[in-house]
PDB file of C-alpha atoms in Angstrom:
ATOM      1  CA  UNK L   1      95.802  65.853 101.375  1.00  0.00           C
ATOM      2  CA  UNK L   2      98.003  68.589  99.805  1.00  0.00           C
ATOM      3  CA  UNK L   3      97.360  72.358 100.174  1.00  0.00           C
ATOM      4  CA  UNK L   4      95.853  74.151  97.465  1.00  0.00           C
ATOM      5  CA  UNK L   5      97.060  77.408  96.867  1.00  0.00           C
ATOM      6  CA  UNK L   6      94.297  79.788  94.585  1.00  0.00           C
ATOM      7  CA  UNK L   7      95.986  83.038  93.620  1.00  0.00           C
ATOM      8  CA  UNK L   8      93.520  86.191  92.530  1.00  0.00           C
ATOM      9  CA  UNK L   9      95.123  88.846  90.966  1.00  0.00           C
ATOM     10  CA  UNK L  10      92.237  91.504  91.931  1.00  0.00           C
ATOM     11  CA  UNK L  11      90.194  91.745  94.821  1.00  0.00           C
ATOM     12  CA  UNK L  12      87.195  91.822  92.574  1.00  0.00           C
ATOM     13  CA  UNK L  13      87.743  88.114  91.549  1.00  0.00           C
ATOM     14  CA  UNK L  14      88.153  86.945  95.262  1.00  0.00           C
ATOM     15  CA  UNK L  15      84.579  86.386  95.912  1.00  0.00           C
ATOM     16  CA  UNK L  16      83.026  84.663  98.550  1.00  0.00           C
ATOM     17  CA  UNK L  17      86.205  83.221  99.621  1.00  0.00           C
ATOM     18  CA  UNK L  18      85.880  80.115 102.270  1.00  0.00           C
ATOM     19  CA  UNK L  19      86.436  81.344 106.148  1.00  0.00           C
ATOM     20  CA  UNK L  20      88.095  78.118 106.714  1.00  0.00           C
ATOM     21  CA  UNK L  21      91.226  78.676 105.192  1.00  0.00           C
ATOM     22  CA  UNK L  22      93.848  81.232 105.141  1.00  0.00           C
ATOM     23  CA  UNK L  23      93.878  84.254 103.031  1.00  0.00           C
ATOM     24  CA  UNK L  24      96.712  86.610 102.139  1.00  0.00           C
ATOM     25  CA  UNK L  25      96.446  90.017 100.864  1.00  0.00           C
ATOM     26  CA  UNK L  26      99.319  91.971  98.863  1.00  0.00           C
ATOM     27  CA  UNK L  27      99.750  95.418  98.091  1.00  0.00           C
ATOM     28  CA  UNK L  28     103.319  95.867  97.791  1.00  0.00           C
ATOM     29  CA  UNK L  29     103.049  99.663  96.686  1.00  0.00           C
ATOM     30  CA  UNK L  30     102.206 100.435  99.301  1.00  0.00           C
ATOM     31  CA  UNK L  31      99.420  99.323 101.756  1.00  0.00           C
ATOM     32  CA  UNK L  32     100.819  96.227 103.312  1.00  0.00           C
ATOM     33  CA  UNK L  33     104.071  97.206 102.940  1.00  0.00           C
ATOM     34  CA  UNK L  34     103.147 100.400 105.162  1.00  0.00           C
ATOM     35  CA  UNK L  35     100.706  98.509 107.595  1.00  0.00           C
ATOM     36  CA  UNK L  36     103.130  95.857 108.420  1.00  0.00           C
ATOM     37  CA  UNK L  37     105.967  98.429 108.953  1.00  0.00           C
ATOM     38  CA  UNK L  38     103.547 100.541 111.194  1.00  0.00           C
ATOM     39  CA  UNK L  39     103.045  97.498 113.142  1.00  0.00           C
ATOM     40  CA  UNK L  40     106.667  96.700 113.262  1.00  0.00           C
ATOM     41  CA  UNK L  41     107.468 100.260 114.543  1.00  0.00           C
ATOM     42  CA  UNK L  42     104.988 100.026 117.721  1.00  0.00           C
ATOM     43  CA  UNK L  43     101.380 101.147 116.435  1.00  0.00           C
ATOM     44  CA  UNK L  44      98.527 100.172 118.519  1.00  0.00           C
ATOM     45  CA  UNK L  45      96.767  98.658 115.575  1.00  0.00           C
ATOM     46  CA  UNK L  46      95.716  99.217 111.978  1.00  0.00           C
ATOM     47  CA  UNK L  47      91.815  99.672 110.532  1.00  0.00           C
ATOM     48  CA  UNK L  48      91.265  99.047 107.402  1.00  0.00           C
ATOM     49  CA  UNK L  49      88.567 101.364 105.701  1.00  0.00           C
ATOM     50  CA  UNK L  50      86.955 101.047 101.846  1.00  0.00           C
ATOM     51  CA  UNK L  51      86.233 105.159 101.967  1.00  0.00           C
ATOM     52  CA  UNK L  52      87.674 108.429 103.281  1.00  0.00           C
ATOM     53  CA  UNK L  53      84.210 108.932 104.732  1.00  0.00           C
ATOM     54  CA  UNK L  54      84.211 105.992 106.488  1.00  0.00           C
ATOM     55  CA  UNK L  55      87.595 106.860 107.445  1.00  0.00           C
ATOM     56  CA  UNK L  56      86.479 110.073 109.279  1.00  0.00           C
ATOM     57  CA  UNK L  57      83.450 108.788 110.484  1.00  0.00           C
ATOM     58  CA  UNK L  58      85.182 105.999 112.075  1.00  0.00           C
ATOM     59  CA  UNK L  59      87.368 108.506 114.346  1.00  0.00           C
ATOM     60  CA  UNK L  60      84.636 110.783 115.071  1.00  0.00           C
ATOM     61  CA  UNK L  61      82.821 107.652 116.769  1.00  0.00           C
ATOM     62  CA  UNK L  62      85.583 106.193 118.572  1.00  0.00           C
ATOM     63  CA  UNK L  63      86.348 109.468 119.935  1.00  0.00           C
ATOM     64  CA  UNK L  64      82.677 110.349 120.811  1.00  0.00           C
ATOM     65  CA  UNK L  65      82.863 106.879 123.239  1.00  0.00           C
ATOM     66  CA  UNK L  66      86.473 107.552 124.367  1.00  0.00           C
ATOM     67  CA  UNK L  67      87.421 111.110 124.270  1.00  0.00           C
ATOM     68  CA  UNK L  68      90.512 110.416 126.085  1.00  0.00           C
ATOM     69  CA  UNK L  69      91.765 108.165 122.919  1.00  0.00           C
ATOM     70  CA  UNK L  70      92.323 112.246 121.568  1.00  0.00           C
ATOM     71  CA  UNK L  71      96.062 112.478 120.448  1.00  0.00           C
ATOM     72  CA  UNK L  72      96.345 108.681 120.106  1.00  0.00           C
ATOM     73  CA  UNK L  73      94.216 107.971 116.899  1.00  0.00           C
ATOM     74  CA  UNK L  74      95.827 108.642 113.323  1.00  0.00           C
ATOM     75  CA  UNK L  75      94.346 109.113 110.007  1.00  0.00           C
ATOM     76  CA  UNK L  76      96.579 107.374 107.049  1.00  0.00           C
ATOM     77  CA  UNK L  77      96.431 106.645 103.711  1.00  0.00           C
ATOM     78  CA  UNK L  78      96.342 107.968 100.285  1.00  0.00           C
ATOM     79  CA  UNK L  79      93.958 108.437  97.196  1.00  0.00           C
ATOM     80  CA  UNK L  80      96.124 108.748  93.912  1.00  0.00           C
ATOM     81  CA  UNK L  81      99.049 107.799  95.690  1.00  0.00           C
ATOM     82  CA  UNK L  82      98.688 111.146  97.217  1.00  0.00           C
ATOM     83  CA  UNK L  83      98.053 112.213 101.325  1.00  0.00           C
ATOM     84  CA  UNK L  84      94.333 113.018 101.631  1.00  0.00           C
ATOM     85  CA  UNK L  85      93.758 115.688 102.909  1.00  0.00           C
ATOM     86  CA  UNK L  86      93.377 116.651 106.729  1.00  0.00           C
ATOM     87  CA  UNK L  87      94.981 113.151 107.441  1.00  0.00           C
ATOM     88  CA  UNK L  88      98.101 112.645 109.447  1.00  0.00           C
ATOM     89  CA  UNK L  89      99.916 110.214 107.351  1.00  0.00           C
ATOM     90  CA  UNK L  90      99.872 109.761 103.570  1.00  0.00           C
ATOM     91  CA  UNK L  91     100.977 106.109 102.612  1.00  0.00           C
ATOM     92  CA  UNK L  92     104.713 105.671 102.550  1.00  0.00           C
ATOM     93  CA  UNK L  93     106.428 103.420 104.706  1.00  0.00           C
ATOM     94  CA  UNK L  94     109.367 105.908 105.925  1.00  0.00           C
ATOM     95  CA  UNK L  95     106.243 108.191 107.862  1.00  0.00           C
ATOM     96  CA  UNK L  96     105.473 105.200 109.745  1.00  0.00           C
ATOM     97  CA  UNK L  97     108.320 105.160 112.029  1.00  0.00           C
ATOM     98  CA  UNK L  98     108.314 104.166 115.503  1.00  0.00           C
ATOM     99  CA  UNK L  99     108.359 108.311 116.618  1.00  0.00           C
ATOM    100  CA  UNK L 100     105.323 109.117 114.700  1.00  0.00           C
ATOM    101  CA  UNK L 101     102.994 105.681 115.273  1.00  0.00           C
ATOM    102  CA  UNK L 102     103.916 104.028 118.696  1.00  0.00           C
ATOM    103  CA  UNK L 103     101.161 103.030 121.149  1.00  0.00           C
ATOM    104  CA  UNK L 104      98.991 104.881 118.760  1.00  0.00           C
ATOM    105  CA  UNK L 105      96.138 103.425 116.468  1.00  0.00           C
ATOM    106  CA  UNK L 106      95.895 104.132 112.298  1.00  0.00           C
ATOM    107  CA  UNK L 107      92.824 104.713 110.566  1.00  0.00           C
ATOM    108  CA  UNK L 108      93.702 103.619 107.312  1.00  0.00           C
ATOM    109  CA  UNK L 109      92.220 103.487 103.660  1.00  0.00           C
ATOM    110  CA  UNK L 110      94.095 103.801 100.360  1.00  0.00           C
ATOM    111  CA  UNK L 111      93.090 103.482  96.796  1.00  0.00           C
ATOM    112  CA  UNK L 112      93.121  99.021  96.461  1.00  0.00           C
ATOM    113  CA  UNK L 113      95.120  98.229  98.927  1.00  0.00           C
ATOM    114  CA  UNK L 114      92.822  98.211 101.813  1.00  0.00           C
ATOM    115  CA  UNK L 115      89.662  96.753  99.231  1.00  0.00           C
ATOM    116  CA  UNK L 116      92.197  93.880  99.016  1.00  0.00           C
ATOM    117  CA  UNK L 117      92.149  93.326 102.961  1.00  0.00           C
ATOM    118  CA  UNK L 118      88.473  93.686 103.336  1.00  0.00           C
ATOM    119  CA  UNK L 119      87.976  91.118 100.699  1.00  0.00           C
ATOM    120  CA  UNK L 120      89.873  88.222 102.449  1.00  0.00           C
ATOM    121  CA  UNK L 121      88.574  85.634 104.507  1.00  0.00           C
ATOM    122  CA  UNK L 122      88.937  83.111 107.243  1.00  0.00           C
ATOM    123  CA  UNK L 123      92.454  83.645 108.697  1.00  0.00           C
ATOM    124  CA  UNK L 124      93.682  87.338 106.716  1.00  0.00           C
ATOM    125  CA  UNK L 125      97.261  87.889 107.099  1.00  0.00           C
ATOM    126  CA  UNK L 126      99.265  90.852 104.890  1.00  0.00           C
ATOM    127  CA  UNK L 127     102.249  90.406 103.185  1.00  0.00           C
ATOM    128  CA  UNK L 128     105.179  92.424 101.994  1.00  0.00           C
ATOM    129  CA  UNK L 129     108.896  91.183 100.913  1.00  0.00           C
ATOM    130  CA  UNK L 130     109.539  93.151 104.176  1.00  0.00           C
ATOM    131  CA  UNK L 131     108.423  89.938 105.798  1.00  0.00           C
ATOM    132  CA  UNK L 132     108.016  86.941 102.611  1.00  0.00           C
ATOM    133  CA  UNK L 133     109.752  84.435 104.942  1.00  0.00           C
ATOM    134  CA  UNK L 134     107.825  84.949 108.231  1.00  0.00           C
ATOM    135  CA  UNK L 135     104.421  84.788 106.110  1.00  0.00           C
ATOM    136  CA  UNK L 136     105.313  82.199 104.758  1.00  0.00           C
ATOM    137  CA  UNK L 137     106.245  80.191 107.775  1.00  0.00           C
ATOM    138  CA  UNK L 138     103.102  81.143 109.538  1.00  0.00           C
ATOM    139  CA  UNK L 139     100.948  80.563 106.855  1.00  0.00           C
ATOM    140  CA  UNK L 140     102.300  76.770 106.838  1.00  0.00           C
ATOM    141  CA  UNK L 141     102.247  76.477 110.954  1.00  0.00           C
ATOM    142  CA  UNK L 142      98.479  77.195 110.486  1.00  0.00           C
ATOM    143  CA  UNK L 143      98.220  74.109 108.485  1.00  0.00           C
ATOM    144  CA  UNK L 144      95.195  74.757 106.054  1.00  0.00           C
ATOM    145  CA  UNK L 145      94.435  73.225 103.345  1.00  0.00           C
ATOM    146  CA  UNK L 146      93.533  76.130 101.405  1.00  0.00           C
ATOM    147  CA  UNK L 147      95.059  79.381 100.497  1.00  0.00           C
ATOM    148  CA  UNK L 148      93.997  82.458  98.756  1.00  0.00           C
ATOM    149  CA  UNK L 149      96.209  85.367  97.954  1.00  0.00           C
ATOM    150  CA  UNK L 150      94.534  88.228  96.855  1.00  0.00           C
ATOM    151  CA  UNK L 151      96.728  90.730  95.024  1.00  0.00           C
ATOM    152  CA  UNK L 152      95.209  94.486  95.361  1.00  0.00           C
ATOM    153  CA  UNK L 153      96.299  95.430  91.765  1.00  0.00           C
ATOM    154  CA  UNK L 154      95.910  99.295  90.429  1.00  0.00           C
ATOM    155  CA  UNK L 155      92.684 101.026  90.019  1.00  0.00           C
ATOM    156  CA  UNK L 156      90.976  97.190  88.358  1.00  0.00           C
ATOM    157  CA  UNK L 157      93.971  96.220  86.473  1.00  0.00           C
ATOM    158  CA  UNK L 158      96.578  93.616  87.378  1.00  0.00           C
ATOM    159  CA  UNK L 159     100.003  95.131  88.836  1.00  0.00           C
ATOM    160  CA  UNK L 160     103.461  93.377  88.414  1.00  0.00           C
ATOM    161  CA  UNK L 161     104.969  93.889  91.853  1.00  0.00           C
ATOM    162  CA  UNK L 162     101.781  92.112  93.611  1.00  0.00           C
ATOM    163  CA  UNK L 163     102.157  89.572  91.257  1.00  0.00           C
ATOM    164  CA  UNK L 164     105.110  88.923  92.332  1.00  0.00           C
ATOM    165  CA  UNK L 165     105.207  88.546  95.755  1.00  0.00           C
ATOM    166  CA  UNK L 166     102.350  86.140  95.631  1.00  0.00           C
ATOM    167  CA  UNK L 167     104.905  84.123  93.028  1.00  0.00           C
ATOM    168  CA  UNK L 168     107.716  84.087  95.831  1.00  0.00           C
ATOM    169  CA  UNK L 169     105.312  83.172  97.804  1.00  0.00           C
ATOM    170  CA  UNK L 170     103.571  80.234  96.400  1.00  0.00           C
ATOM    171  CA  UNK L 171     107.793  79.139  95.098  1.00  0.00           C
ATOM    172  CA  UNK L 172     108.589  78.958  99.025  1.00  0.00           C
ATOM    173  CA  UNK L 173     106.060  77.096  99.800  1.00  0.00           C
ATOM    174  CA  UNK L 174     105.861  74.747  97.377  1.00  0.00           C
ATOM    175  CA  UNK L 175     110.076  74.228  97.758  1.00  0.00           C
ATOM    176  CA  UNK L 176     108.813  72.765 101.096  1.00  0.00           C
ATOM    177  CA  UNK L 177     105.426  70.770 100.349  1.00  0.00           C
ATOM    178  CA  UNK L 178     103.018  69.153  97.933  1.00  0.00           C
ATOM    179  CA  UNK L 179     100.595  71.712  96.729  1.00  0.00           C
ATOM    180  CA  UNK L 180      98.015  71.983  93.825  1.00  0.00           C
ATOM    181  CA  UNK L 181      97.911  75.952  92.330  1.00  0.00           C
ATOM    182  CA  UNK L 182      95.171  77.456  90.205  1.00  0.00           C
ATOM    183  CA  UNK L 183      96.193  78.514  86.785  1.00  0.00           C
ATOM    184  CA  UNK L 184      97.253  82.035  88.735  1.00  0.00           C
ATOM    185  CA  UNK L 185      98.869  80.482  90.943  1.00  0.00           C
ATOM    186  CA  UNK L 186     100.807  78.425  88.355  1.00  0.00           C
ATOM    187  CA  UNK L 187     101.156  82.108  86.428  1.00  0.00           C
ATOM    188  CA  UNK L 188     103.016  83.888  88.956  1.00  0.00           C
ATOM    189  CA  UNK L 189     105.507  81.285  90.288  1.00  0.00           C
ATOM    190  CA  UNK L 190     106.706  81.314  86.341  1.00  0.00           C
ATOM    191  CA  UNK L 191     106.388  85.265  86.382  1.00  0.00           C
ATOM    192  CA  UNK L 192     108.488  85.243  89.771  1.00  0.00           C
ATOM    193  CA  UNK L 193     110.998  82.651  88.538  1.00  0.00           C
ATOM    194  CA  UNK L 194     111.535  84.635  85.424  1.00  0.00           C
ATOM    195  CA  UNK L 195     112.067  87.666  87.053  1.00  0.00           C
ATOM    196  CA  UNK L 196     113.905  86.996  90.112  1.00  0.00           C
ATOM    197  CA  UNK L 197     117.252  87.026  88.337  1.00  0.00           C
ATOM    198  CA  UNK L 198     117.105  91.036  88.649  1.00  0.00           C
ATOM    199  CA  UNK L 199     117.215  92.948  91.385  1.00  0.00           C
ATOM    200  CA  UNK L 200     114.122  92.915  92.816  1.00  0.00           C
ATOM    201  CA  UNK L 201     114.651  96.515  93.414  1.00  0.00           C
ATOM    202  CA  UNK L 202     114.866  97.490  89.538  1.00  0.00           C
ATOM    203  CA  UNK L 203     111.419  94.988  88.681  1.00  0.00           C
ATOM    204  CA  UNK L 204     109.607  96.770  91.014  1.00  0.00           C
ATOM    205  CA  UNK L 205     111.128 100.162  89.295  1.00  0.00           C
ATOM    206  CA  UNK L 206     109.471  99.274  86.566  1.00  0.00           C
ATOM    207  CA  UNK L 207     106.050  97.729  87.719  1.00  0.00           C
ATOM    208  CA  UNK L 208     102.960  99.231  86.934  1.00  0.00           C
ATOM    209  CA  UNK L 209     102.626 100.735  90.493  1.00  0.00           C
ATOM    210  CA  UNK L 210     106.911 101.887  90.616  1.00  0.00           C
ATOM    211  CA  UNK L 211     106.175 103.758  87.315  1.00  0.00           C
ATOM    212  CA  UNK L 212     103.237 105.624  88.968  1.00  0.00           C
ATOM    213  CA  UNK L 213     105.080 106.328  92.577  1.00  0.00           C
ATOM    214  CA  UNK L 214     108.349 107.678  90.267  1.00  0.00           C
ATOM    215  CA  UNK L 215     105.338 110.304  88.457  1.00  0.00           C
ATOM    216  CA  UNK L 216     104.386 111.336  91.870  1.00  0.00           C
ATOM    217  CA  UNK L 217     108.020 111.903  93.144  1.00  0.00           C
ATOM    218  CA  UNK L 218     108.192 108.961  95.893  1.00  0.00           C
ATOM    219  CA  UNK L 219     110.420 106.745  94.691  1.00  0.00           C
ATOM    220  CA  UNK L 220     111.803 106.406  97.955  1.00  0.00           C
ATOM    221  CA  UNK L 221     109.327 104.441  98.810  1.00  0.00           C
ATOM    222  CA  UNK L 222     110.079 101.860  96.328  1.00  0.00           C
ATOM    223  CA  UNK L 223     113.297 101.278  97.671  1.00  0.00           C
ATOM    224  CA  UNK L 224     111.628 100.676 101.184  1.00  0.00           C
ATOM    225  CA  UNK L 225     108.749  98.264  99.395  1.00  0.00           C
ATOM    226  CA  UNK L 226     112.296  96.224  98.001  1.00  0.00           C
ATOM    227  CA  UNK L 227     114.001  95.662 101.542  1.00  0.00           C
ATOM    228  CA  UNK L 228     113.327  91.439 101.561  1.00  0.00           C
ATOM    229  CA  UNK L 229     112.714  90.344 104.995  1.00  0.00           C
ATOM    230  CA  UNK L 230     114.046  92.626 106.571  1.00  0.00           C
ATOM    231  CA  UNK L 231     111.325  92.605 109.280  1.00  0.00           C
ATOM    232  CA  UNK L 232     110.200  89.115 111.223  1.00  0.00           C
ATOM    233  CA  UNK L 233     107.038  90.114 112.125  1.00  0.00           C
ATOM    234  CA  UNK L 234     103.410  89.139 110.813  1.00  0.00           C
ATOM    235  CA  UNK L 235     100.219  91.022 110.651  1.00  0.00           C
ATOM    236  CA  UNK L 236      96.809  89.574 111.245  1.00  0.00           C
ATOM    237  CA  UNK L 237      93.402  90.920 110.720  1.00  0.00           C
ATOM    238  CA  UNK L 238      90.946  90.048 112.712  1.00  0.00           C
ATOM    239  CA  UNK L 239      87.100  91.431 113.990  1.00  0.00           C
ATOM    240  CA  UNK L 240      88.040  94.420 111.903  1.00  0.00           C
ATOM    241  CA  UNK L 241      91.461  95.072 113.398  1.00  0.00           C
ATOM    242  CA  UNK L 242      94.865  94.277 111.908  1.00  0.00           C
ATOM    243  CA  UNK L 243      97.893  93.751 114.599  1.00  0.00           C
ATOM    244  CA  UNK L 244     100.744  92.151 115.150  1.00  0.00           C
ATOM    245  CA  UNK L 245     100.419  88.401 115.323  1.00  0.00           C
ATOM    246  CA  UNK L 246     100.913  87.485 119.190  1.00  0.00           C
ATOM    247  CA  UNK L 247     101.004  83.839 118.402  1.00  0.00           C
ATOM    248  CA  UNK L 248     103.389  83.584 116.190  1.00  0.00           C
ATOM    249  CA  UNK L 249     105.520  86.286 118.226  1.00  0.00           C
ATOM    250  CA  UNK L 250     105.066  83.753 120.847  1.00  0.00           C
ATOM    251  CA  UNK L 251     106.344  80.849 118.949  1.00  0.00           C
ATOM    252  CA  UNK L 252     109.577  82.834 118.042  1.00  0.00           C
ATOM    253  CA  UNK L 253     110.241  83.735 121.479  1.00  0.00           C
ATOM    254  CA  UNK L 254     109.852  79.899 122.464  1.00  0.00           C
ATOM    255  CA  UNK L 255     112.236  79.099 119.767  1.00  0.00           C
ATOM    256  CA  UNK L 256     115.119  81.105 121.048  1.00  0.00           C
ATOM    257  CA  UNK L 257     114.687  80.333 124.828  1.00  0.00           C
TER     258      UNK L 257
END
């Protein structure tokens, strides 16, 4: 039986997803992009949260049962692209590094990106072009038959640079298998072939979420959103926890030995 692959371009048309298959969610400006880079750079772990609120509330409990976690829990993430205030981090991928977030855990909400997340199902991994290939390759060792990428979009409407990542990604994998795609899915490999003769750099410059992060002044972080697999590491949320896949970790250390 070949893999289906079901592409939704907002989280809000990802419902009820199946829990037996494996989901994928994509916010390449900037939530995935930034968890997966926290991840890469040594953090504890990543939670996802819907709301500020929840965001706060979440520390304040944790540090009610474990006051000795004080110092080692962050706040991050962003509302209009913007740090919230009385957080640690804001949302780009450059304040993630490996001084700021190692052996430390990140409290994280943003404006779709995390909605995106909570939305998925079964076996949730995040994707970036920081790491395309190595989500790729460990959504195919898993071995499902189904898989839904859920693109975070902007504030309800559809965003190019989601769009296409989950085109790369449904091109790789269907380079290397049999696999039906939803009219989406069918969508965005075209929109990715058709597009992947630029830089990918200069599309995502002009994307719906580039355009908004050049208003704001942090068009540096495009540049680090562009950097294609440049990292070989896979993030996987799970029980309401996103970390570093140790499996697949695993299986590259096997490989090389």
């Amino acid at each position: 039986m070949s893999k289906r692959i079901d592409v939704y371009p907002l989280p809000s048309i990802a419902r009820d997803l199946p829990v037996g298959g494996v989901s994928v969610a994509i916010d390449v400006l900037r939530a995935t992009t930034t968890i997966t880079t926290a991840l890469a750079n040594g953090a504890e772990s990543v939670r996802p949260y819907e709301t500020v609120k929840e965001t706060f509330a979440a520390k304040r409990a944790i540090l009610e049962m474990k006051p000795e976690l004080e110092g080692k829990i962050l706040l991050g993430g962003e509302r209009g692209g913007l740090p919230i205030n009385d957080f640690d981090l804001g949302n780009s991928p450059s304040l993630y590094s490996r001084d700021a977030v190692e052996g430390k855990s990140v409290l994280f909400t943003t404006t779709n990106g995390t909605k995106a997340i909570l939305q998925c199902r079964g076996v949730v991994l995040l994707a970036s072009f920081l790491n395309l290939t190595a989500v790729v390759d460990r959504i195919r060792r898993e071995n499902r038959d189904l898989v839904s990428i859920v693109c975070a979009g902007t504030d309800g409407e559809y965003t190019e640079e989601d769009m296409l990542l989950a085109g790369a990604i449904v091109e790789k994998i269907a380079q290397l298998e049999q696999v039906e795609l939803n009219v989406q899915a069918e969508f965005v490999r075209y929109f990715w072939r058709e597009n992947s003769g630029e830089t990918l750099l200069k599309r995502l410059e002009q994307s719906r979420g580039g355009l908004n992060l050049k208003r704001i002044k942090l068009t540096k972080d495009i540049a680090d959103a562009a950097k294609i697999d440049s990292l070989d590491v896979v993030a996987e949320f799970r029980v309401g926890v996103i970390k570093l896949d140790s499996a697949f970790e695993n299986s590259k250390r096997s490989n090389l030995e």
